Tab-separated table of C-alpha atoms in Angstrom:
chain	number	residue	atom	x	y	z
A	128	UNK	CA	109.895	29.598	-39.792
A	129	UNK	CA	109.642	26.395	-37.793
A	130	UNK	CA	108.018	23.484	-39.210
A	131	UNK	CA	105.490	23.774	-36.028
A	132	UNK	CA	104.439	26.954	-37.721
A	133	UNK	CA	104.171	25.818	-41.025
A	134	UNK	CA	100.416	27.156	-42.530
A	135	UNK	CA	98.232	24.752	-44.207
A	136	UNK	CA	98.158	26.332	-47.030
A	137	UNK	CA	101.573	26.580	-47.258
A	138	UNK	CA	102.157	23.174	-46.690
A	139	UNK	CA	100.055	21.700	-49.555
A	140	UNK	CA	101.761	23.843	-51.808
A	141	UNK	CA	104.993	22.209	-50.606
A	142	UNK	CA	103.785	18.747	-50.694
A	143	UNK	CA	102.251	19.176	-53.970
A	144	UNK	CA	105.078	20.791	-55.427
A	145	UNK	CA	107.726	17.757	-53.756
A	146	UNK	CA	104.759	14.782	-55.152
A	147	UNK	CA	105.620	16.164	-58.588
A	148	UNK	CA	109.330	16.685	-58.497
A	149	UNK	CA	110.287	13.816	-56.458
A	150	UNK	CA	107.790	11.299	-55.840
A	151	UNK	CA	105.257	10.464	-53.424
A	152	UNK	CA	108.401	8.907	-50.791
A	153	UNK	CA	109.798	12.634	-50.284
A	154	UNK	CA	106.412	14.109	-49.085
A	155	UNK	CA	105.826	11.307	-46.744
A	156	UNK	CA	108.863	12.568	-45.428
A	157	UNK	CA	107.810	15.897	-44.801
A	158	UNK	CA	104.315	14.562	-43.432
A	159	UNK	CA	106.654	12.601	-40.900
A	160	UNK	CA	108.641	15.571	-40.024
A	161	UNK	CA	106.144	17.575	-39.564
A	162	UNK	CA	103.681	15.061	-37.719
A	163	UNK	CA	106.647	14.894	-35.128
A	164	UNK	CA	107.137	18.402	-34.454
A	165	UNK	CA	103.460	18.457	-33.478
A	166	UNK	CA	103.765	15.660	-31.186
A	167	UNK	CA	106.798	17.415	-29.805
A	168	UNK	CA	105.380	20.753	-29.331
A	169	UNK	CA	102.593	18.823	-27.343
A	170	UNK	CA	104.865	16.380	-25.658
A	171	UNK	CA	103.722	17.087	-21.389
A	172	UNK	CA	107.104	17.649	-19.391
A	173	UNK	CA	106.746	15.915	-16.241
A	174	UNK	CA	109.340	18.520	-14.829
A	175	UNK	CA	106.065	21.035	-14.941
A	176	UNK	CA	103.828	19.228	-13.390
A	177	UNK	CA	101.134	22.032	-13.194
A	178	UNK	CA	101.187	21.961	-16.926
A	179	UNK	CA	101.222	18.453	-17.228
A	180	UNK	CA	97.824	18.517	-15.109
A	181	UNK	CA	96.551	21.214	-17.168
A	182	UNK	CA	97.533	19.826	-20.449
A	183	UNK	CA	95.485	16.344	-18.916
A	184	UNK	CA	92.137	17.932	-18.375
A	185	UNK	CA	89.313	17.094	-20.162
A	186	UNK	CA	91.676	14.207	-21.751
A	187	UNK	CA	90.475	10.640	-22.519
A	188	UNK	CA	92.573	7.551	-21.261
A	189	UNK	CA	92.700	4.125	-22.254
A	190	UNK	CA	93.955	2.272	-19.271
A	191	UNK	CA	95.242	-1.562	-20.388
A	192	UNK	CA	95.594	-4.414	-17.888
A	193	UNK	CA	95.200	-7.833	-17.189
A	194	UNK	CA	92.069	-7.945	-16.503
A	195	UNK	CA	91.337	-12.070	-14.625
A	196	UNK	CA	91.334	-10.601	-10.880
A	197	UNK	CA	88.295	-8.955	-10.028
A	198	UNK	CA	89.679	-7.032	-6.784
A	199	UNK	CA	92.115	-5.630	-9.012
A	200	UNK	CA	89.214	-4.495	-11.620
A	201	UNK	CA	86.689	-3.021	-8.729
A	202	UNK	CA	90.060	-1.280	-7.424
A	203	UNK	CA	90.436	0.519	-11.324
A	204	UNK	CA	86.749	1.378	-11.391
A	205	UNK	CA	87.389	3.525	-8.293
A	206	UNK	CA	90.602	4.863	-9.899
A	207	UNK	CA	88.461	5.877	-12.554
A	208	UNK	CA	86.028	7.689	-10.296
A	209	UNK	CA	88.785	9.402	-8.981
A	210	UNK	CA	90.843	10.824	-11.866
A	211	UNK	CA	87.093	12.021	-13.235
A	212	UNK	CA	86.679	13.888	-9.855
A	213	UNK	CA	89.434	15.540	-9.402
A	214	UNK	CA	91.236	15.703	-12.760
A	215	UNK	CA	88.249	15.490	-14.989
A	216	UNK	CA	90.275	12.862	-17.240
A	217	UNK	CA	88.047	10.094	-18.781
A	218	UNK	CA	89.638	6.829	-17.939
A	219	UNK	CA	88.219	3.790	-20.076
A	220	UNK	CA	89.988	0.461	-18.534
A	221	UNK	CA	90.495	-2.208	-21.608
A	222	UNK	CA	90.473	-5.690	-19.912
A	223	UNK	CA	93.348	-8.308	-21.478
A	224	UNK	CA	93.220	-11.596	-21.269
A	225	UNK	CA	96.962	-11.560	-22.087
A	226	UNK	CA	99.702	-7.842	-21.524
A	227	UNK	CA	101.489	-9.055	-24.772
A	228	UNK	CA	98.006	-8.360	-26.850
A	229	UNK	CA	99.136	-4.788	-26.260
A	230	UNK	CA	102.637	-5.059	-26.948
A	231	UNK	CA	101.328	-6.902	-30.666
A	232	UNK	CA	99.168	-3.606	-30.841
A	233	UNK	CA	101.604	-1.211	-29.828
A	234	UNK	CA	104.771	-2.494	-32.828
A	235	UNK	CA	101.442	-2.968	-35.054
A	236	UNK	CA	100.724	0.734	-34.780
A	237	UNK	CA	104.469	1.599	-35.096
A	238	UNK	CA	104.711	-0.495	-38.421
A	239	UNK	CA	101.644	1.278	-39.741
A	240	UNK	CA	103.124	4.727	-39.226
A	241	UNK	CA	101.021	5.632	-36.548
A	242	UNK	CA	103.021	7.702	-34.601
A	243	UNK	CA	100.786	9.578	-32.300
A	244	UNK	CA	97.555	8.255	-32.358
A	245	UNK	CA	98.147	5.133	-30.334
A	246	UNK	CA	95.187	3.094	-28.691
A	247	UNK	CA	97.467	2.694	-25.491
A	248	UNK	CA	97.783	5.514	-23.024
A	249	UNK	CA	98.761	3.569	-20.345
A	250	UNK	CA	99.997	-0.152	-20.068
A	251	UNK	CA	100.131	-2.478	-16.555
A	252	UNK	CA	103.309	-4.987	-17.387
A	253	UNK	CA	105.468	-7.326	-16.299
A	254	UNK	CA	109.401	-7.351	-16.880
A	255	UNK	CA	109.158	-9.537	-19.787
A	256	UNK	CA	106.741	-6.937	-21.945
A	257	UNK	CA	109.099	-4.256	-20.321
A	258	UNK	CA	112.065	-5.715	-22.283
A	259	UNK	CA	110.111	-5.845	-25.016
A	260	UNK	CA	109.081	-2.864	-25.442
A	261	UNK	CA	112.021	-0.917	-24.142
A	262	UNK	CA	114.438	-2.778	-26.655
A	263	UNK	CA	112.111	-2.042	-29.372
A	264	UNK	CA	111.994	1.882	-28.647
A	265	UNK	CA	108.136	1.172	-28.059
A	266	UNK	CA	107.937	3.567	-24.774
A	267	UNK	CA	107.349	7.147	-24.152
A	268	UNK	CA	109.927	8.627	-21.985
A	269	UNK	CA	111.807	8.761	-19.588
A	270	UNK	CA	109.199	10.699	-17.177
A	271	UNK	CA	108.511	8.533	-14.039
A	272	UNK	CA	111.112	10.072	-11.524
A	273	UNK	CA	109.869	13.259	-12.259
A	274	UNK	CA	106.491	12.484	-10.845
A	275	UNK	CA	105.903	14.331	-7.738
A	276	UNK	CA	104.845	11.286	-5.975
A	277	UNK	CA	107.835	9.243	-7.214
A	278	UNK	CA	109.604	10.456	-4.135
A	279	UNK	CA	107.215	8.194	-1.820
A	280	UNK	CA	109.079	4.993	-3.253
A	281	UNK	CA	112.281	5.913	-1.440
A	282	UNK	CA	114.168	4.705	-4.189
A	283	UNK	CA	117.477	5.124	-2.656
A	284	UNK	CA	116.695	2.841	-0.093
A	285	UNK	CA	115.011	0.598	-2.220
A	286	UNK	CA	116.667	0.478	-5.329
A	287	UNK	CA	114.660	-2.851	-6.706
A	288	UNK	CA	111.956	0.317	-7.846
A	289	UNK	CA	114.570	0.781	-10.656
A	290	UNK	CA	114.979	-2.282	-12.440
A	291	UNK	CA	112.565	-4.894	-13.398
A	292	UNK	CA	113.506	-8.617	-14.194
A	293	UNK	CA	117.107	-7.283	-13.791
A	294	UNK	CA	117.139	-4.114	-16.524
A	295	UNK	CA	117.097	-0.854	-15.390
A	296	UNK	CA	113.649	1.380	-16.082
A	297	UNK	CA	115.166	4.522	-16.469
A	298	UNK	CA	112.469	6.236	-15.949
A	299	UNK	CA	110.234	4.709	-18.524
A	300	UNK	CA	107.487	2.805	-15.748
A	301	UNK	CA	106.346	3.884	-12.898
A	302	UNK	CA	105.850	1.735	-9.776
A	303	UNK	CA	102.707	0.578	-8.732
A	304	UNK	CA	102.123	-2.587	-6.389
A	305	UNK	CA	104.640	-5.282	-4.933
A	306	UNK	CA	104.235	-8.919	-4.815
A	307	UNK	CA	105.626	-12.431	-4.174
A	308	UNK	CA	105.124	-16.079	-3.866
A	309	UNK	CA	103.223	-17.442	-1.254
A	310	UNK	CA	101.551	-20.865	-0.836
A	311	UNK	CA	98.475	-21.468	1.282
A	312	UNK	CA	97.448	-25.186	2.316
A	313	UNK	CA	93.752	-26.334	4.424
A	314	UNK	CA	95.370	-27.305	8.079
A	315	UNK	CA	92.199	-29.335	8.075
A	316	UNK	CA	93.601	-31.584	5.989
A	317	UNK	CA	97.480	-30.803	6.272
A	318	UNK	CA	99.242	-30.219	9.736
A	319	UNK	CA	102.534	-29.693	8.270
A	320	UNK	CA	103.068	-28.116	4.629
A	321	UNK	CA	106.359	-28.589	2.790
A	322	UNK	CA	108.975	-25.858	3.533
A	323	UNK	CA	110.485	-25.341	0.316
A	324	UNK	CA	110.463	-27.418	-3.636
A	325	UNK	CA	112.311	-30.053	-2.099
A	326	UNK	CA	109.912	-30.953	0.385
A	327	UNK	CA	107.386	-30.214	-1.969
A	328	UNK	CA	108.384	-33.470	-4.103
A	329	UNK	CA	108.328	-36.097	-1.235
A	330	UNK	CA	105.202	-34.242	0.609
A	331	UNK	CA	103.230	-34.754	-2.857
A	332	UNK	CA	104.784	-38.729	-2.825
A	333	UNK	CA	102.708	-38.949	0.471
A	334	UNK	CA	99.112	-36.587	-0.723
A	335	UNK	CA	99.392	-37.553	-3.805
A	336	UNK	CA	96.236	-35.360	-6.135
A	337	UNK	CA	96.780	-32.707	-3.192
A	338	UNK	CA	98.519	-29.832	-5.690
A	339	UNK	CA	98.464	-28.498	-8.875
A	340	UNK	CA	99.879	-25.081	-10.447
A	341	UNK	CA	98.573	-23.011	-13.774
A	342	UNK	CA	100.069	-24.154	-17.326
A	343	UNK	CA	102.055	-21.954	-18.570
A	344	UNK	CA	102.370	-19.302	-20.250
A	345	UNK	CA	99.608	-18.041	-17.775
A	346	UNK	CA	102.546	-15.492	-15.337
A	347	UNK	CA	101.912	-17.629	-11.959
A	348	UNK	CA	102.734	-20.943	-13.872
A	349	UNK	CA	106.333	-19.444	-14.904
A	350	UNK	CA	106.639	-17.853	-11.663
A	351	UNK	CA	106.443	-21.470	-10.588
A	352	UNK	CA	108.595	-22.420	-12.665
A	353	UNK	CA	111.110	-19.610	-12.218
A	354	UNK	CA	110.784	-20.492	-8.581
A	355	UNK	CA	111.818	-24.373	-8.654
A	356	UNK	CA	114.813	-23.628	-11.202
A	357	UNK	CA	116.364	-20.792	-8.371
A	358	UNK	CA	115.623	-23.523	-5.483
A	359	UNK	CA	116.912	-26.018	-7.730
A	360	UNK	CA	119.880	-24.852	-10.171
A	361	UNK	CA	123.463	-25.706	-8.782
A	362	UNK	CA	124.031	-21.848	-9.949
A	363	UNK	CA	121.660	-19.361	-10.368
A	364	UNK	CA	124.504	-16.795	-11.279
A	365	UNK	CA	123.620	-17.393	-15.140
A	366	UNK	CA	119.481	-17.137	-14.747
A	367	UNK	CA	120.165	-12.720	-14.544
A	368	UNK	CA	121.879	-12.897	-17.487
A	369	UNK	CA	120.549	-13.153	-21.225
A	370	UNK	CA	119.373	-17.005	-21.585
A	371	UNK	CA	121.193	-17.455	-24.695
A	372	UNK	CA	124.678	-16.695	-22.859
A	373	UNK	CA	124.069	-19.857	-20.624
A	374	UNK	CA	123.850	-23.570	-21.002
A	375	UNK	CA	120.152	-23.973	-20.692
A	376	UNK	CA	119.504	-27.510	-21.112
A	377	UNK	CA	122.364	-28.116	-18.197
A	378	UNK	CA	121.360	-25.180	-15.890
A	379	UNK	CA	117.362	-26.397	-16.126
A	380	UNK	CA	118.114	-30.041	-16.172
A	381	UNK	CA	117.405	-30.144	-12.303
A	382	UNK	CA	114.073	-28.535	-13.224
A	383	UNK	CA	112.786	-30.997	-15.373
A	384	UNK	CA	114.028	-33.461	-13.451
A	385	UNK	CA	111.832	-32.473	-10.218
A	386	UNK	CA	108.781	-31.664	-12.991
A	387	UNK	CA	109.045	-35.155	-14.205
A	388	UNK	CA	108.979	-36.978	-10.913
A	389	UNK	CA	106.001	-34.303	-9.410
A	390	UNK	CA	103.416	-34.086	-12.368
A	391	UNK	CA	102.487	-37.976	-11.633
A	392	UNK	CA	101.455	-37.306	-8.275
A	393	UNK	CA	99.399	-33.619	-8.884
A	394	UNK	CA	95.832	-33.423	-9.533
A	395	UNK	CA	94.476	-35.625	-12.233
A	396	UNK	CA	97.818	-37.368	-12.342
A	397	UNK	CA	99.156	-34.047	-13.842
A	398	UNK	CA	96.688	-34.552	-17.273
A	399	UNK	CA	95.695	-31.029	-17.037
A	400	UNK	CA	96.222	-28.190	-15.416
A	401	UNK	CA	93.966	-25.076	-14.478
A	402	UNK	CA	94.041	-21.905	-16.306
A	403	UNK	CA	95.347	-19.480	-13.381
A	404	UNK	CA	95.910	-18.365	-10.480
A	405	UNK	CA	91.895	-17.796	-9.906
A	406	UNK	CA	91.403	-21.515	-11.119
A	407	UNK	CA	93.865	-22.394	-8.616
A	408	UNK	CA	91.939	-20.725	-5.805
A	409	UNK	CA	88.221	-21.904	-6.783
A	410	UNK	CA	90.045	-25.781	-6.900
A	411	UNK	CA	91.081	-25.351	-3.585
A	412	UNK	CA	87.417	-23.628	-2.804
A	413	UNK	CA	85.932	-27.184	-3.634
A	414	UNK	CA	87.971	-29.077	-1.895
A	415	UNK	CA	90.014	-30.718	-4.491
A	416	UNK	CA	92.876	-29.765	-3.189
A	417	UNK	CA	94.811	-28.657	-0.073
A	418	UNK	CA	98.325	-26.932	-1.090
A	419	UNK	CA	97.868	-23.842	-3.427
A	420	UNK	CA	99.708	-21.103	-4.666
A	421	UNK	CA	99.696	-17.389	-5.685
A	422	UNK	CA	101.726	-14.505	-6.207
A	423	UNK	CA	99.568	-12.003	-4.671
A	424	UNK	CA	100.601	-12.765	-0.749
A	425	UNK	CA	97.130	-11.488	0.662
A	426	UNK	CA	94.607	-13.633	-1.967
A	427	UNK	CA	94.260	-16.251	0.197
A	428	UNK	CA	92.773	-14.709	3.441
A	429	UNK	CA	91.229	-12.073	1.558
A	430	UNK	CA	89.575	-14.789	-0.093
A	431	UNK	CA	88.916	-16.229	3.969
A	432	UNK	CA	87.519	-12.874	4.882
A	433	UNK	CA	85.154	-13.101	1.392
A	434	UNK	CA	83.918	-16.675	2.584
A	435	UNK	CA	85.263	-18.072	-0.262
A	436	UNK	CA	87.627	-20.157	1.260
A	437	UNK	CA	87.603	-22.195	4.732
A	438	UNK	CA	89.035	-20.748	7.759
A	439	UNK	CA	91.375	-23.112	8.093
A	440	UNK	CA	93.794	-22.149	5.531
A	441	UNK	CA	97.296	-20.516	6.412
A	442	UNK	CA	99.766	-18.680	4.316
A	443	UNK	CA	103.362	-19.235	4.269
A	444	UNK	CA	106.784	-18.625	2.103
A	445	UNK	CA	109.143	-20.785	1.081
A	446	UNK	CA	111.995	-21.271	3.590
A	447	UNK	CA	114.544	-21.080	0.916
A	448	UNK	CA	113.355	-17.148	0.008
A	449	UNK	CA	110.578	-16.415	-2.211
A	450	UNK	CA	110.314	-14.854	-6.065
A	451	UNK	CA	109.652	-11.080	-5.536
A	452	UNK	CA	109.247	-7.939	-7.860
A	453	UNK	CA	107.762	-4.706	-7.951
A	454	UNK	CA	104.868	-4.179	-10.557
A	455	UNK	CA	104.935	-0.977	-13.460
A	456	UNK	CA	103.013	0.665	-15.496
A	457	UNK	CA	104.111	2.855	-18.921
A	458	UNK	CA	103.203	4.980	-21.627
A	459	UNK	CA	104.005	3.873	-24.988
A	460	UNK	CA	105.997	6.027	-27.667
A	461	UNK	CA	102.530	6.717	-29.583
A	462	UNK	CA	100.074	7.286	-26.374
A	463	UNK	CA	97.657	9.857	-27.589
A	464	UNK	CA	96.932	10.763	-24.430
A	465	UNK	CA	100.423	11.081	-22.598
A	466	UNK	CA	99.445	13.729	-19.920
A	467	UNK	CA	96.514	11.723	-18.686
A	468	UNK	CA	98.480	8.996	-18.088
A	469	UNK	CA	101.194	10.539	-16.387
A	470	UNK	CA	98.754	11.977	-14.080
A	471	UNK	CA	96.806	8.434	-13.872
A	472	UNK	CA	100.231	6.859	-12.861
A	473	UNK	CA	100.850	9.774	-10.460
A	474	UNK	CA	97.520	9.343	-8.406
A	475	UNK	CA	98.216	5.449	-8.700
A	476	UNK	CA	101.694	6.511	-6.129
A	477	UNK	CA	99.160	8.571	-4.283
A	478	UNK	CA	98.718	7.931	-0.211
A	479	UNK	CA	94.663	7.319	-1.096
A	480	UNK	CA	95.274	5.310	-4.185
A	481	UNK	CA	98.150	2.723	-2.118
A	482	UNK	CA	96.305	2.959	1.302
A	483	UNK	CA	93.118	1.212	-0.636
A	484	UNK	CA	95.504	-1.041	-3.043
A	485	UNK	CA	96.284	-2.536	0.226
A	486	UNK	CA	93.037	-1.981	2.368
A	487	UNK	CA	92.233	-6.162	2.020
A	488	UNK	CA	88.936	-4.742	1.665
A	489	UNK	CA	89.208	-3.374	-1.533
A	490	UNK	CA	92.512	-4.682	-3.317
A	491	UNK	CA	94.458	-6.142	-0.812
A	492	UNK	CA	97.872	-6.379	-2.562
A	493	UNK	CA	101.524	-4.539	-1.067
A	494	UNK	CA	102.108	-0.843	-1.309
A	495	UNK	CA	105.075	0.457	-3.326
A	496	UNK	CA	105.243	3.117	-1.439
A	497	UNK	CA	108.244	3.292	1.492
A	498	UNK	CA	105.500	3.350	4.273
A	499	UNK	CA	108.317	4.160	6.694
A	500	UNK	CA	108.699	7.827	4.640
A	501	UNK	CA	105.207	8.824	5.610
A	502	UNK	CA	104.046	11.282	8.587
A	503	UNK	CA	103.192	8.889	11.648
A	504	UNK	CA	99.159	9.864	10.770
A	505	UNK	CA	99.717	7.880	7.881
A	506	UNK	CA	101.526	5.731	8.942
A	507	UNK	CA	99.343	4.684	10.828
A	508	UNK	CA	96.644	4.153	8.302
A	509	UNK	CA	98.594	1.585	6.524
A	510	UNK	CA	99.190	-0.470	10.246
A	511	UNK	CA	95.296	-0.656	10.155
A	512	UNK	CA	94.887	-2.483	7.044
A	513	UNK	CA	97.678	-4.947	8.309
A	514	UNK	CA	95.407	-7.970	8.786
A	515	UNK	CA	95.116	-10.029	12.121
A	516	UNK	CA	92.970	-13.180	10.784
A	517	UNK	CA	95.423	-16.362	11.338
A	518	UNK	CA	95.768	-17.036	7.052
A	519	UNK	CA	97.299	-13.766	6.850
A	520	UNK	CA	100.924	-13.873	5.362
A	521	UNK	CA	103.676	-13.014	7.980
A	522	UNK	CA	105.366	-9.660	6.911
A	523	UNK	CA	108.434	-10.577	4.554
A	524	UNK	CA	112.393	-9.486	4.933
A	525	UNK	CA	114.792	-8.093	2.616
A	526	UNK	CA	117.096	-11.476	2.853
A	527	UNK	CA	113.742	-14.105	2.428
A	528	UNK	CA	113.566	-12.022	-1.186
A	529	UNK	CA	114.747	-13.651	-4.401
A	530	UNK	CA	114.864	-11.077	-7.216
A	531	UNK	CA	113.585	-12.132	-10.767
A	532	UNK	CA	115.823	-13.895	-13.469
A	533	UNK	CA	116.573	-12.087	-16.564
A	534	UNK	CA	113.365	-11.642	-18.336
A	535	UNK	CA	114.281	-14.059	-21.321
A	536	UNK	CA	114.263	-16.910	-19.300
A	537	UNK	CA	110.795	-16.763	-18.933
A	538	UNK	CA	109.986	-17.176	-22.489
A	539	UNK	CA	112.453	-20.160	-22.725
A	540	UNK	CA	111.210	-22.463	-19.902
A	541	UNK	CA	107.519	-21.554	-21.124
A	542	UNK	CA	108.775	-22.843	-24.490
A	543	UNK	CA	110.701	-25.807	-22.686
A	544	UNK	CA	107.550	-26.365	-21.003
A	545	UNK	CA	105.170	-27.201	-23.583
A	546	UNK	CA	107.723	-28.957	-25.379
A	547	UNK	CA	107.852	-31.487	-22.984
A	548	UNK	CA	104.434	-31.015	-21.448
A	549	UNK	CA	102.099	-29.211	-23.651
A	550	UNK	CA	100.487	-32.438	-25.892
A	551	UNK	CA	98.693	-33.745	-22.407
């Protein structure tokens, strides 16, 4: 008999029988060993996809993401729409104000012994939450290379799909949108922008109140951050490596350094700083200042297009290569829902659900789909959405790319950060 078939009656008998002979601790155990053969037998193998779908139908999901960009949430209200069309799965989308609420939640549940009932089906993340997660044995998987629109990412030829903040997914998130670092400036006000961090410093000496960047931990502050110390650091060999195997204080030293000499001349004498990247954007909306930043390389003339900013402002990259990374989503080990999110992350791969992440007039982000793999018809469709206005970002190359640090470096220089920083 397997313990999948157990009967109920059966079972109490056994429980009862183990509660008097050896203590409450014993039929826990067999509660546990039978709650996960359950959750095996219903497990969805991505390998059968028709199941998979089948097993999804009719399923609620609970879709968590960062939820401060409101592109980003009009583009999951359609995604909604279209897994209830054609899938007839329920998506709910939980806003966060912060991705590591739902990494608390997730080892919460875990602690609790809730093993299958999770409030997570499906979790947008960056690499530091990956690592946290993954080292934790907090995800579900692995399943995304099975998905039948994995194949779109041409993975072979562009292997950065498999790792994020230099560990390797394995197949436990799914690809979703790319990004990088761009600055926009006001050529109303500024006929030549600095090229890289080091012009950055002496072009703030002469516009001084002219910049400003989030405070951290908010993700584009670090990225900031992340992005002076690789422009900066004598070596960056030790910054994709575990930070406690390095010399921090001598490998960030130039970091502080630069910090130090440029929070005098940002806005407000560098007293405070906004909240994110959106705060960022509305500053430079008012005219309070003229160099910006974000990591989302069309915001600024989608924002143009909107009317929300002036059509004078231009987009450009650092000349010294720019912080880029591919975005993921997962299922965690306890999803309740683990078809309808494979399914959800499947569609999110789609041709539809890319073309209008990148149509600037819904999303506007990057595709993470190899455009290149696609019938010329399609193709084509993705040429369209290129944009012509003048503040749209020129397209970026493989060698103007600098891949992420090892995801523990982000905690320490946030840490470093408001040590030094954080009372103002």
């Amino acid at each position: 008999m397997s313990v999948t078939s157990v009967p109920a009656w059966y079972l109490n008998c056994l429980l009862r029988i183990v509660w008097l002979r050896y203590g409450m601790l014993s039929a826990q155990l067999i509660m546990t060993v039978v709650t996960a053969g359950e959750l095996n037998a219903q497990t969805p193998n991505p390998a059968d996809w028709s199941s998979v779908v089948q097993q999804a139908d009719n399923q609620d999901l609970y879709f968590y993401t960062w939820g401060g960009d409101q592109q980003t949430n009009a583009y999951l209200a359609w995604t909604r729409q279209q897994l209830e069309i054609n899938y007839n799965i329920r998506m709910t989308h939980v806003r966060l104000s912060d991705t590591a609420d739902a990494v608390s939640r997730i080892l919460a549940e875990r602690q609790a012994g809730n093993l299958d009932r999770g409030a997570v089906d499906l979790l947008w993340l960056n690499g530091e939450n990956f690592a946290s997660l993954k080292n934790n044995d907090l995800l579900f998987g692995p399943w995304a290379e099975q998905l039948p629109n994995f194949g779109l990412v041409n993975a072979e030829d562009n292997p950065d799909v498999r790792t994020d903040f230099t560990l390797p997914v394995e197949g436990y998130e799914s690809p979703w949108l790319r990004a990088h670092l761009v600055f926009y400036y006001d050529t109303a006000y500024i006929d030549a922008p600095p090229a890289n961090i080091t012009e950055l410093l002496a072009w703030a000496q002469r516009h001084p109140g002219e910049f400003t960047y989030p405070r951290p931990p908010d993700f584009l502050a670090t990225t900031f951050l992340k992005q002076a110390l690789l422009e900066l650091a004598d070596d960056t060999t030790p910054l994709y490596g575990p930070v406690e195997d390095s010399d921090f204080d001598a490998i960030t030293a130039p970091l502080w350094q630069f910090l130090d000499a440029l929070h005098p001349l940002l806005l407000r004498q560098g007293r405070n700083f906004p909240a994110n990247g959106s705060a960022v954007r509305q500053l430079m909306a008012d005219g309070e200042i003229a160099l910006a930043l974000s990591f989302n390389p069309t915001d600024a003339v989608n924002s143009v297009l909107r009317g929300e900013l002036p059509e004078s402002i231009r987009t450009y990259v650092s000349n010294r290569g720019t912080l880029a990374n591919v975005s993921f989503v997962a299922i965690p080990f306890n999803a309740s829902h683990k078809a309808a999110a494979m399914v959800a992350a499947n569609f999110l791969l789609s041709v539809p659900a890319q073309l209008r992440a990148q149509d600037p007039d819904h999303m506007g982000g990057t595709a993470a789909i190899d455009v290149d793999v696609l019938p010329p018809s399609e193709q084509r469709l993705f040429a369209a959405t290129r944009q012509s206005h003048p503040a749209a970002p020129a397209l970026m190359t493989d060698n103007q790319q600098l891949q992420e640090p090892h995801p523990s470096w982000m905690d320490a220089l946030e840490q470093a950060w408001m040590a030094r920083y954080g009372s103002r």
